[in-house]
XYZ file of C-alpha atoms in Angstrom:
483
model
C -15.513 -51.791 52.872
C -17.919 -52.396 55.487
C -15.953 -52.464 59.165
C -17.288 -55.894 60.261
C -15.807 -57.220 56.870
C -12.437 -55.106 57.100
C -10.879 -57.927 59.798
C -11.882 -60.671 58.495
C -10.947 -59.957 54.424
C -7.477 -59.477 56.817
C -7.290 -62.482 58.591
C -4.831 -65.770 58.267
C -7.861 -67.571 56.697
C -8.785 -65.407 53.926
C -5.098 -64.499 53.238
C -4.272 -67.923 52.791
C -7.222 -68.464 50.565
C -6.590 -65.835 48.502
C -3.357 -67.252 46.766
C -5.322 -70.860 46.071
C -8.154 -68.889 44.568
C -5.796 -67.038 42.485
C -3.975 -70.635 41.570
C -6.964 -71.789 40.556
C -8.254 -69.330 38.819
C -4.974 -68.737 36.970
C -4.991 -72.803 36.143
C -8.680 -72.789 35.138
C -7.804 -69.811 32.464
C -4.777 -71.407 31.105
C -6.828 -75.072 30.585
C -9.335 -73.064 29.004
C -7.136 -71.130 26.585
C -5.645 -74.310 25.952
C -8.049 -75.809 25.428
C -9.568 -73.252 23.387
C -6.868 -73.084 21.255
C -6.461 -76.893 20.368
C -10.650 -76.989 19.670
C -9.532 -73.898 17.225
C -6.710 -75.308 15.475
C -8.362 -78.742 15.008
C -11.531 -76.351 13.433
C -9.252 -74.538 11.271
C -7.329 -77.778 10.192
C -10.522 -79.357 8.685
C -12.008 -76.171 7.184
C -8.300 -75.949 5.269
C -8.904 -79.805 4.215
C -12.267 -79.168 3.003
C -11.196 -76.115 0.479
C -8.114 -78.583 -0.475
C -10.552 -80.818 -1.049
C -13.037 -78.259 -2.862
C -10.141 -76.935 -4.782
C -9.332 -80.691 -6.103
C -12.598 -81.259 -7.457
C -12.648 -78.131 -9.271
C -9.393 -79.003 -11.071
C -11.058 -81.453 -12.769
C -12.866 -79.443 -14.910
C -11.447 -79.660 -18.537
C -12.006 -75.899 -19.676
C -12.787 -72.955 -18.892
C -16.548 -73.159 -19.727
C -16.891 -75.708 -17.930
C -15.326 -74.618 -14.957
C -17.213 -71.877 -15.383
C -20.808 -73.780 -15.365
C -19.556 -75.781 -12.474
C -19.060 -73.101 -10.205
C -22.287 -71.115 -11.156
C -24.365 -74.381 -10.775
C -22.740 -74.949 -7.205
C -23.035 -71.231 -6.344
C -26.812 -71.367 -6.915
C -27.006 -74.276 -4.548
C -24.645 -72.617 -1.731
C -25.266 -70.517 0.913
C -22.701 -67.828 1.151
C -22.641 -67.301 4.667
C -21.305 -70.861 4.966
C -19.162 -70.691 1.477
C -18.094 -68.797 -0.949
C -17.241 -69.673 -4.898
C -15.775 -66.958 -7.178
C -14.172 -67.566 -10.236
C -13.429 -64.611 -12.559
C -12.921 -66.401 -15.944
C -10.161 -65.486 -18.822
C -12.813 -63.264 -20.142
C -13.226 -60.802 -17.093
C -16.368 -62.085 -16.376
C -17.417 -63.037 -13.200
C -19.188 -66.423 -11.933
C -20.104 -67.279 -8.230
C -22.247 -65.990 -5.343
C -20.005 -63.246 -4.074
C -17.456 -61.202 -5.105
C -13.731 -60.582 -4.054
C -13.031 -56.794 -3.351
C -9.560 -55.611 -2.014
C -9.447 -51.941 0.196
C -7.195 -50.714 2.046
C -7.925 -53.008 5.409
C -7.751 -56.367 3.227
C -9.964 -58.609 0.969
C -13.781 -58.496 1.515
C -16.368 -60.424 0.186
C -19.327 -58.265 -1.607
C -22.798 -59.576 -2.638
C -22.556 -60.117 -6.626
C -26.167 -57.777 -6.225
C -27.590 -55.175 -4.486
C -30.516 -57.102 -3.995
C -28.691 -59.891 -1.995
C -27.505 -59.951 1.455
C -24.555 -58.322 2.325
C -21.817 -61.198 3.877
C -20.653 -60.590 6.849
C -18.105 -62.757 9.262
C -14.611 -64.365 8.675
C -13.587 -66.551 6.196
C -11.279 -68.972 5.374
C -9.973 -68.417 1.704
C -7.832 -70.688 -1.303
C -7.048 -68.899 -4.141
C -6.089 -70.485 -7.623
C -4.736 -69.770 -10.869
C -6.888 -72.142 -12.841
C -7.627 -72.502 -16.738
C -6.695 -69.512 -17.251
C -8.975 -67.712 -14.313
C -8.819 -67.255 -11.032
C -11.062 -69.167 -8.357
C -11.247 -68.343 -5.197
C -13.051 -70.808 -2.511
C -13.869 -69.634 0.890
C -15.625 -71.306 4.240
C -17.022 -69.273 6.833
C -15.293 -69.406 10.066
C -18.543 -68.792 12.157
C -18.190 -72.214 14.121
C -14.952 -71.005 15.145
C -16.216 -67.607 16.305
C -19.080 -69.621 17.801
C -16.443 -71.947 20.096
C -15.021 -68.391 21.507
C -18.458 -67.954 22.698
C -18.915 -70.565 23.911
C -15.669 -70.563 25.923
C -16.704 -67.521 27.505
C -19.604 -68.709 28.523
C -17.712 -71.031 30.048
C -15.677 -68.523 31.562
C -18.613 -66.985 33.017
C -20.858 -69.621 34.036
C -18.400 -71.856 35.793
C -14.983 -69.856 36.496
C -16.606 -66.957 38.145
C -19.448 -68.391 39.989
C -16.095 -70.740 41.228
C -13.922 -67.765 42.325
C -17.129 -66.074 43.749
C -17.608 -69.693 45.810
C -14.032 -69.946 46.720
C -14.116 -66.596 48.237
C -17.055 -66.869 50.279
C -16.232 -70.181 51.713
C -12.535 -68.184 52.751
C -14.772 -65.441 54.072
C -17.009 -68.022 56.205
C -13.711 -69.626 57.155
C -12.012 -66.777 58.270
C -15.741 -65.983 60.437
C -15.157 -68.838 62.517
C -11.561 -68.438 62.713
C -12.060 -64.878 63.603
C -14.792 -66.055 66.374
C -12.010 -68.420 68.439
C -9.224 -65.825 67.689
C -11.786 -63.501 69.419
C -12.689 -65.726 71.951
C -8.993 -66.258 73.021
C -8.219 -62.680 73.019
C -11.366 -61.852 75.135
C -9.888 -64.334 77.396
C -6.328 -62.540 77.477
C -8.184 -59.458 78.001
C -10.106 -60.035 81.039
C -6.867 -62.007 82.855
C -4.983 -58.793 82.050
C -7.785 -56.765 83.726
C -7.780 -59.538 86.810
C -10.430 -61.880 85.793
C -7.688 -64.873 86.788
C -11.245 -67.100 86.044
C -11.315 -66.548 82.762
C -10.864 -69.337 80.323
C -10.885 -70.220 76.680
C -12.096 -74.021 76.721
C -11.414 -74.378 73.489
C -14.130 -77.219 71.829
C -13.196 -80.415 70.268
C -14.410 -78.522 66.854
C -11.515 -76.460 67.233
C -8.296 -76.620 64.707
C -5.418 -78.452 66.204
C -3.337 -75.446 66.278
C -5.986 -72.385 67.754
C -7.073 -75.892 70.405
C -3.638 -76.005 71.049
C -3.035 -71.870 71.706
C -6.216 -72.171 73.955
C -5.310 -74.923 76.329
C -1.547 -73.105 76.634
C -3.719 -69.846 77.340
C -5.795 -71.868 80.418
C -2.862 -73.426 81.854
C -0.859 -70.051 82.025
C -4.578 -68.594 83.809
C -4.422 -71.702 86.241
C -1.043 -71.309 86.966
C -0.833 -67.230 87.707
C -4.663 -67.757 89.585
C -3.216 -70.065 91.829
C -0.189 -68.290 92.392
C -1.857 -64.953 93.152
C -4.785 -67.319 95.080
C -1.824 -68.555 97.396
C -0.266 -64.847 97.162
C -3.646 -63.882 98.473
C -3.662 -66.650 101.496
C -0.339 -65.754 102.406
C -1.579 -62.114 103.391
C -4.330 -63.407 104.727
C -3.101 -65.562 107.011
C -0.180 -63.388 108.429
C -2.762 -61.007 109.275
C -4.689 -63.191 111.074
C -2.095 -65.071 112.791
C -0.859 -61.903 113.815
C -4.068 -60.369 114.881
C -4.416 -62.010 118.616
C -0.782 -60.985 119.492
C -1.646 -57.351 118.606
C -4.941 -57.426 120.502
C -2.889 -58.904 123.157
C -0.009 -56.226 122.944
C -3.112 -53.718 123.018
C -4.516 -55.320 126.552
C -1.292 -55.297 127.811
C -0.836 -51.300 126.915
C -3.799 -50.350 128.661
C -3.243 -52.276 131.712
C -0.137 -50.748 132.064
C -1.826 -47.240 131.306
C -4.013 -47.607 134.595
C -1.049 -48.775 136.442
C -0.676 -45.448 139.597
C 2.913 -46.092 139.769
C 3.221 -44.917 135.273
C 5.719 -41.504 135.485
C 4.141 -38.951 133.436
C 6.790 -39.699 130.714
C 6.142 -42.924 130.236
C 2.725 -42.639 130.052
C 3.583 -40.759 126.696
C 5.740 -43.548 125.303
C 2.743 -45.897 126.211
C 0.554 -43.273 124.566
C 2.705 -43.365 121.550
C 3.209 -47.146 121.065
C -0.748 -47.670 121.488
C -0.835 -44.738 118.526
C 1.672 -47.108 116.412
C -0.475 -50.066 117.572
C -3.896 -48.656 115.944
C -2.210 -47.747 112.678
C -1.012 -51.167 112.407
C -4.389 -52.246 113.273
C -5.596 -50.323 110.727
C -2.962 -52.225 108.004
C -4.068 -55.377 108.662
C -8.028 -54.661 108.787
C -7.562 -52.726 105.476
C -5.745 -55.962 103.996
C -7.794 -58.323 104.879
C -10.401 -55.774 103.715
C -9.279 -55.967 100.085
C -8.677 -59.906 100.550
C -12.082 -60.880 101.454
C -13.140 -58.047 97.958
C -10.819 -59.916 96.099
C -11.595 -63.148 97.340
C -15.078 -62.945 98.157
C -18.294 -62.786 96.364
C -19.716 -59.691 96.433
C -21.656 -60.075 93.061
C -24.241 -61.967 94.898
C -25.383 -59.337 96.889
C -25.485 -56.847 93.847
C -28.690 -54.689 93.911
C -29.653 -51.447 92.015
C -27.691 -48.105 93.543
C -28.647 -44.592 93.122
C -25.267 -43.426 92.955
C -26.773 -39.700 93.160
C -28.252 -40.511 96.821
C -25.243 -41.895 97.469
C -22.714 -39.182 97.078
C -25.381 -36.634 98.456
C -25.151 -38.869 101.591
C -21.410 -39.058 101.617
C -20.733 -35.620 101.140
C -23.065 -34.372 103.941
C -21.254 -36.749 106.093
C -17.752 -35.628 105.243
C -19.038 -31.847 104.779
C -18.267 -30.881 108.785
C -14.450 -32.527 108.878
C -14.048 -30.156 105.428
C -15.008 -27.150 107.214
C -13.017 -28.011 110.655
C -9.958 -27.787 108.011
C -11.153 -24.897 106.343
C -11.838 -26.300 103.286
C -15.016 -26.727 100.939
C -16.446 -30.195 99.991
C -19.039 -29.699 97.111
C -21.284 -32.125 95.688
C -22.006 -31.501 91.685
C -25.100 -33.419 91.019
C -26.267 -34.461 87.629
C -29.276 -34.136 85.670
C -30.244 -37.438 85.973
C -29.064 -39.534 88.889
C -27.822 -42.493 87.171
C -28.691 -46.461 88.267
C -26.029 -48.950 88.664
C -26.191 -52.701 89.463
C -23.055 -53.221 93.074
C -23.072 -53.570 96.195
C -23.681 -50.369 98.691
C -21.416 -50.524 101.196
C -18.482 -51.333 99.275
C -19.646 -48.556 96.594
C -19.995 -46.284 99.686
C -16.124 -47.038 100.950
C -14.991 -46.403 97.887
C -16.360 -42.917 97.596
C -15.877 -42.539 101.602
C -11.618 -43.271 100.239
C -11.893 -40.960 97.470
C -13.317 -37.998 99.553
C -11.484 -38.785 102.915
C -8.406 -38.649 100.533
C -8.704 -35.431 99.164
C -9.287 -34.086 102.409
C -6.333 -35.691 104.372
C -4.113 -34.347 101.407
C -5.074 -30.978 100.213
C -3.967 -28.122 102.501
C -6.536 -25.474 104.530
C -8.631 -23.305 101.866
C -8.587 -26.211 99.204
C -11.770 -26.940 97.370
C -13.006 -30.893 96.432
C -15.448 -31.734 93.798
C -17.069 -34.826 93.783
C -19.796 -34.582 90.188
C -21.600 -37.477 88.779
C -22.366 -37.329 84.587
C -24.454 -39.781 82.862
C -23.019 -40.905 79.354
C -24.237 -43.292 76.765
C -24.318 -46.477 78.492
C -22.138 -45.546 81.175
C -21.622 -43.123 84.809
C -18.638 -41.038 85.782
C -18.168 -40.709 89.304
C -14.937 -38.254 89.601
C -13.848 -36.641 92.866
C -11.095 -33.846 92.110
C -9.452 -31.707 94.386
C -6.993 -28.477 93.893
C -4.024 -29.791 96.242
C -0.643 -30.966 95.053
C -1.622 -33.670 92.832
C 0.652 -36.729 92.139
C 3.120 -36.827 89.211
C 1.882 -38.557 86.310
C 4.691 -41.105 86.605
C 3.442 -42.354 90.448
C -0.330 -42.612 89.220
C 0.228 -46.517 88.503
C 2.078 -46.658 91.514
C 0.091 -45.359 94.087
C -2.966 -48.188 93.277
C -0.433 -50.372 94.680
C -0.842 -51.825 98.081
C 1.113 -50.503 100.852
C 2.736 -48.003 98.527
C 2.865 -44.182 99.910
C 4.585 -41.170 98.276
C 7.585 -39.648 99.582
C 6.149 -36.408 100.881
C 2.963 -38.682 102.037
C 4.858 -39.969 104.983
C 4.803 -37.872 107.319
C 0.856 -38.058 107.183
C -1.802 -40.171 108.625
C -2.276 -43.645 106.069
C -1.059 -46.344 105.153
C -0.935 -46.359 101.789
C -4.304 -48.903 100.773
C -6.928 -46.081 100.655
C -6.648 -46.474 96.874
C -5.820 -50.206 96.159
C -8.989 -50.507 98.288
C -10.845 -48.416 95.593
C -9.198 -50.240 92.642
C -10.424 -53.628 94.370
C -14.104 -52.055 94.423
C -13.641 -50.653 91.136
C -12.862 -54.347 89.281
C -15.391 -55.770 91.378
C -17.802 -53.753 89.638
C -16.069 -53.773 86.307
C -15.479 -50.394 86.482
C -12.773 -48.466 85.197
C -10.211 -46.354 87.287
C -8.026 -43.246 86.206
C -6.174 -40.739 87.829
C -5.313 -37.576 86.305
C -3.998 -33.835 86.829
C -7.433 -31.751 88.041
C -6.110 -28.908 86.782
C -2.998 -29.199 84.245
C -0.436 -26.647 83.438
C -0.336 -24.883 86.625
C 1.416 -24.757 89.960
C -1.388 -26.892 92.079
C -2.540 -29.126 89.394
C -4.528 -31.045 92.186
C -5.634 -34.522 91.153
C -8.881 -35.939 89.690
C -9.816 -39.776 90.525
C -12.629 -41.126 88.202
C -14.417 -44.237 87.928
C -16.586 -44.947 84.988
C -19.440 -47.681 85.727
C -21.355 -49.470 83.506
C -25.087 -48.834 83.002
C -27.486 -51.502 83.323
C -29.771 -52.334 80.081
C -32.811 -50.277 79.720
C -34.894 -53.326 80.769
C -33.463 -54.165 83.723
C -33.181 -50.275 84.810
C -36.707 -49.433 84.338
C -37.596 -53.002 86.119
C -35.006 -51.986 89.142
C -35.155 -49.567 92.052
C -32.535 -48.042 94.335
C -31.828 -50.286 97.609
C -32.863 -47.535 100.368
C -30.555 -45.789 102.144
C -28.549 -47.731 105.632
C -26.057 -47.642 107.442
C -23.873 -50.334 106.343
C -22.194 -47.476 104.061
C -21.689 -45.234 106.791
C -20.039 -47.703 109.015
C -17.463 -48.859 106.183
C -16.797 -45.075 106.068
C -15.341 -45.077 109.183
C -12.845 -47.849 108.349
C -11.411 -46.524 105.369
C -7.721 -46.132 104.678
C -5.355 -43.471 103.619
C -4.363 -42.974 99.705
C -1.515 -41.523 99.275
């Protein structure tokens, strides 16, 4: 079975059309053997009244003779594929147009010469003792065995082409069934991957019942978009109500840092609080960061990007903070720098997170990968390092906002480097994983990749790269710790 015609011969539709195509083709054979068998028994009734009737006028004969003559004169005139007269007369001899011969499957009826047809068919037979004979009358049955023909060509030429009908109409049915069924799980789909604007709209076309599944599908997207729209606002405006007090806190603090009269020791509380200050700074810039993602538009500004120039860039830029820590930052470039349709800068934070990530959390000596690989229809960007890794059980967890592992916090962050990725990520329809770099040993390390998707042919060949800038190097410097 072809797989485009697997789903539907298993959908609702065609399921439920299958047990009225079986009901009527289970009534249509039972009128037709009916049917049938009255048309046959009404046949066979006046084929018996006609040899009654046959048989009566051959009584009337007054001897044997001429019983005799009677049936030889009607056998000449007879055609003994439609009758049959035999009378074998008190003498042995024989009169009629056939003969009666008994073997061991039943009577048969044999030409009276070799020179005659042989008689083939059923027939319908009334034997007599008469005048001292015996005469036998017999009428072919043909018409009968003609009706069964014709009932099957009934059979064929009306039942079949009916099932055949039936079945394709369930199959078309159960097409555009399959087609809103599809539509509304497309629709589920992309609000479970975030797409809160996603909607089924079902038409006024639809069935009451898939019309009615629809609509409850758009209210339940209206009602969890505004709730995670006002979820959004809420963060939003915290952090900006709460942005002028901290600049303010932050004038104050270095006011009182040029103040002569500061003791040495509280000049390093003051040092310390203006410390706490920056990484709360940092919090609220990286929220309102993902908010504006989130909330924004960044579609519009979608151009082609050379995500092989990219990490090149990246990874020269990072390159001298990897060998301050003793560690190697390597750049594994493919063999064909693959095209994608986003925006740069957030592109570039994303990959600025992922390497300033692996850094921050991989001790002195540790290596980090970042390769690109060009699949059917699709690019892997994966950064990997050989540090500690993260449990398999925290990899959902630490995509979360604000969220930080236990032996993370007692390191620079704040826990959004990676929501901030997952935000760029969705944005570009992308798809996020996190997985063991190395599995089954002691520093399993941790692998981050994102899988974009290609642009058509078309519009790749008709594209080219947006040139390098310096929007993506700025963002780098505002990015946010992971873990």
């Amino acid at each position: 079975m072809r797989p485009r015609l697997a789903p539907l011969v298993n959908s609702t539709p065609f399921r439920l059309a299958l047990p009225l195509v079986a009901l009527f083709s289970v009534a249509s054979l039972l009128g037709l053997a009916a049917a049938f068998a009255v048309t046959q028994r009404s046949f066979e009734q006046t084929v018996r009244a006609d040899l009654n009737q046959d048989m009566a006028g051959f009584r009337a004969a007054p001897s044997a003779g001429a019983l005799s003559q009677l049936v030889e004169a009607e056998a000449r005139d007879t055609d003994p594929g439609r009758m049959i007269l035999s009378y074998i007369a008190p003498n042995r001899r024989h009169y009629g147009n056939a003969l009666i011969a008994r073997t061991a499957e039943g009577y048969h009826m044999v030409s009276p010469s070799a020179e005659a047809p042989q008689i083939a068919g059923r027939y319908l037979a009334l034997t007599a003792s008469l005048r001292g004979g015996q005469l036998t009358v017999a009428r072919s049955l043909a018409e009968i065995d003609a009706l069964r023909d014709v009932f099957q060509r009934i059979l064929l030429l009306s039942l079949v082409p009916a099932i055949l009908l039936s079945l394709s109409v369930g199959l078309y049915l159960a097409q555009r069934s399959a087609a809103r069924v599809g539509r509304i799980a497309e629709t589920l789909e992309d609000l479970t991957g975030g797409n809160l604007e996603a909607r089924v709209s079902p038409a006024s076309s639809w069935p009451a019942d898939l019309a009615q599944i629809g609509a409850k599908v758009d209210a339940m997207a209206s009602a969890q978009d505004a709730s995670v729209t006002a979820l959004r606002q809420v963060s939003s405006d915290i952090a900006h109500d709460l942005k002028t007090p901290i600049q303010r806190v932050a004038v104050h603090l270095d006011d009182l840092t040029r103040a002569p009269s500061l003791r040495p020791k509280d000049r390093a509380l003051v040092d310390t609080a203006r410390a706490e200050l920056d990484g709360i700074v940092s919090v609220f810039h990286s929220l309102l960061q993902i908010t504006q993602i989130e909330t924004g538009s960044p579609r519009a500004r979608f151009a082609p990007v050379d995500l092989g120039t990219l990490a090149e860039t990246f990874c020269e830029l990072y390159e001298p903070t990897a060998a301050e820590r003793g560690q190697t930052l390597r750049l594994i470039p493919p063999a064909t720098s693959p095209v994608i349709e986003g925006d740069r800068g957030l592109l570039g934070q994303l990959l600025a997170n992922l390497i300033e990530n692996a850094l921050r959390h991989t001790p002195d000596g540790a290596e980090v990968t970042v390769s690109l690989e060009t699949t059917e229809g699709q690019a892997l960007l994966a950064v990997a390092d050989t540090g500690p890794g993260i449990p398999e059980a925290e990899h959902a967890l630490v995509i979360r906002r604000l969220y930080r592992m236990e032996r993370s916090r007692t390191t620079p962050g704040n826990g959004l480097g990676l929501s901030l990725v997952a935000s760029v990520a969705s944005v570009h329809d992308a798809e996020l994983r996190l997985m063991p770099n190395a599995p089954g040993s002691d520093q399993e390390g941790l692998r981050v990749e994102v899988t974009f998707p290609l642009p058509h042919r078309s519009e790749a060949s008709s594209a080219r790269p947006a040139p390098d800038g310096n929007a993506a190097l700025i963002g780098a410097g505002r990015s946010a710790s992971a873990r």
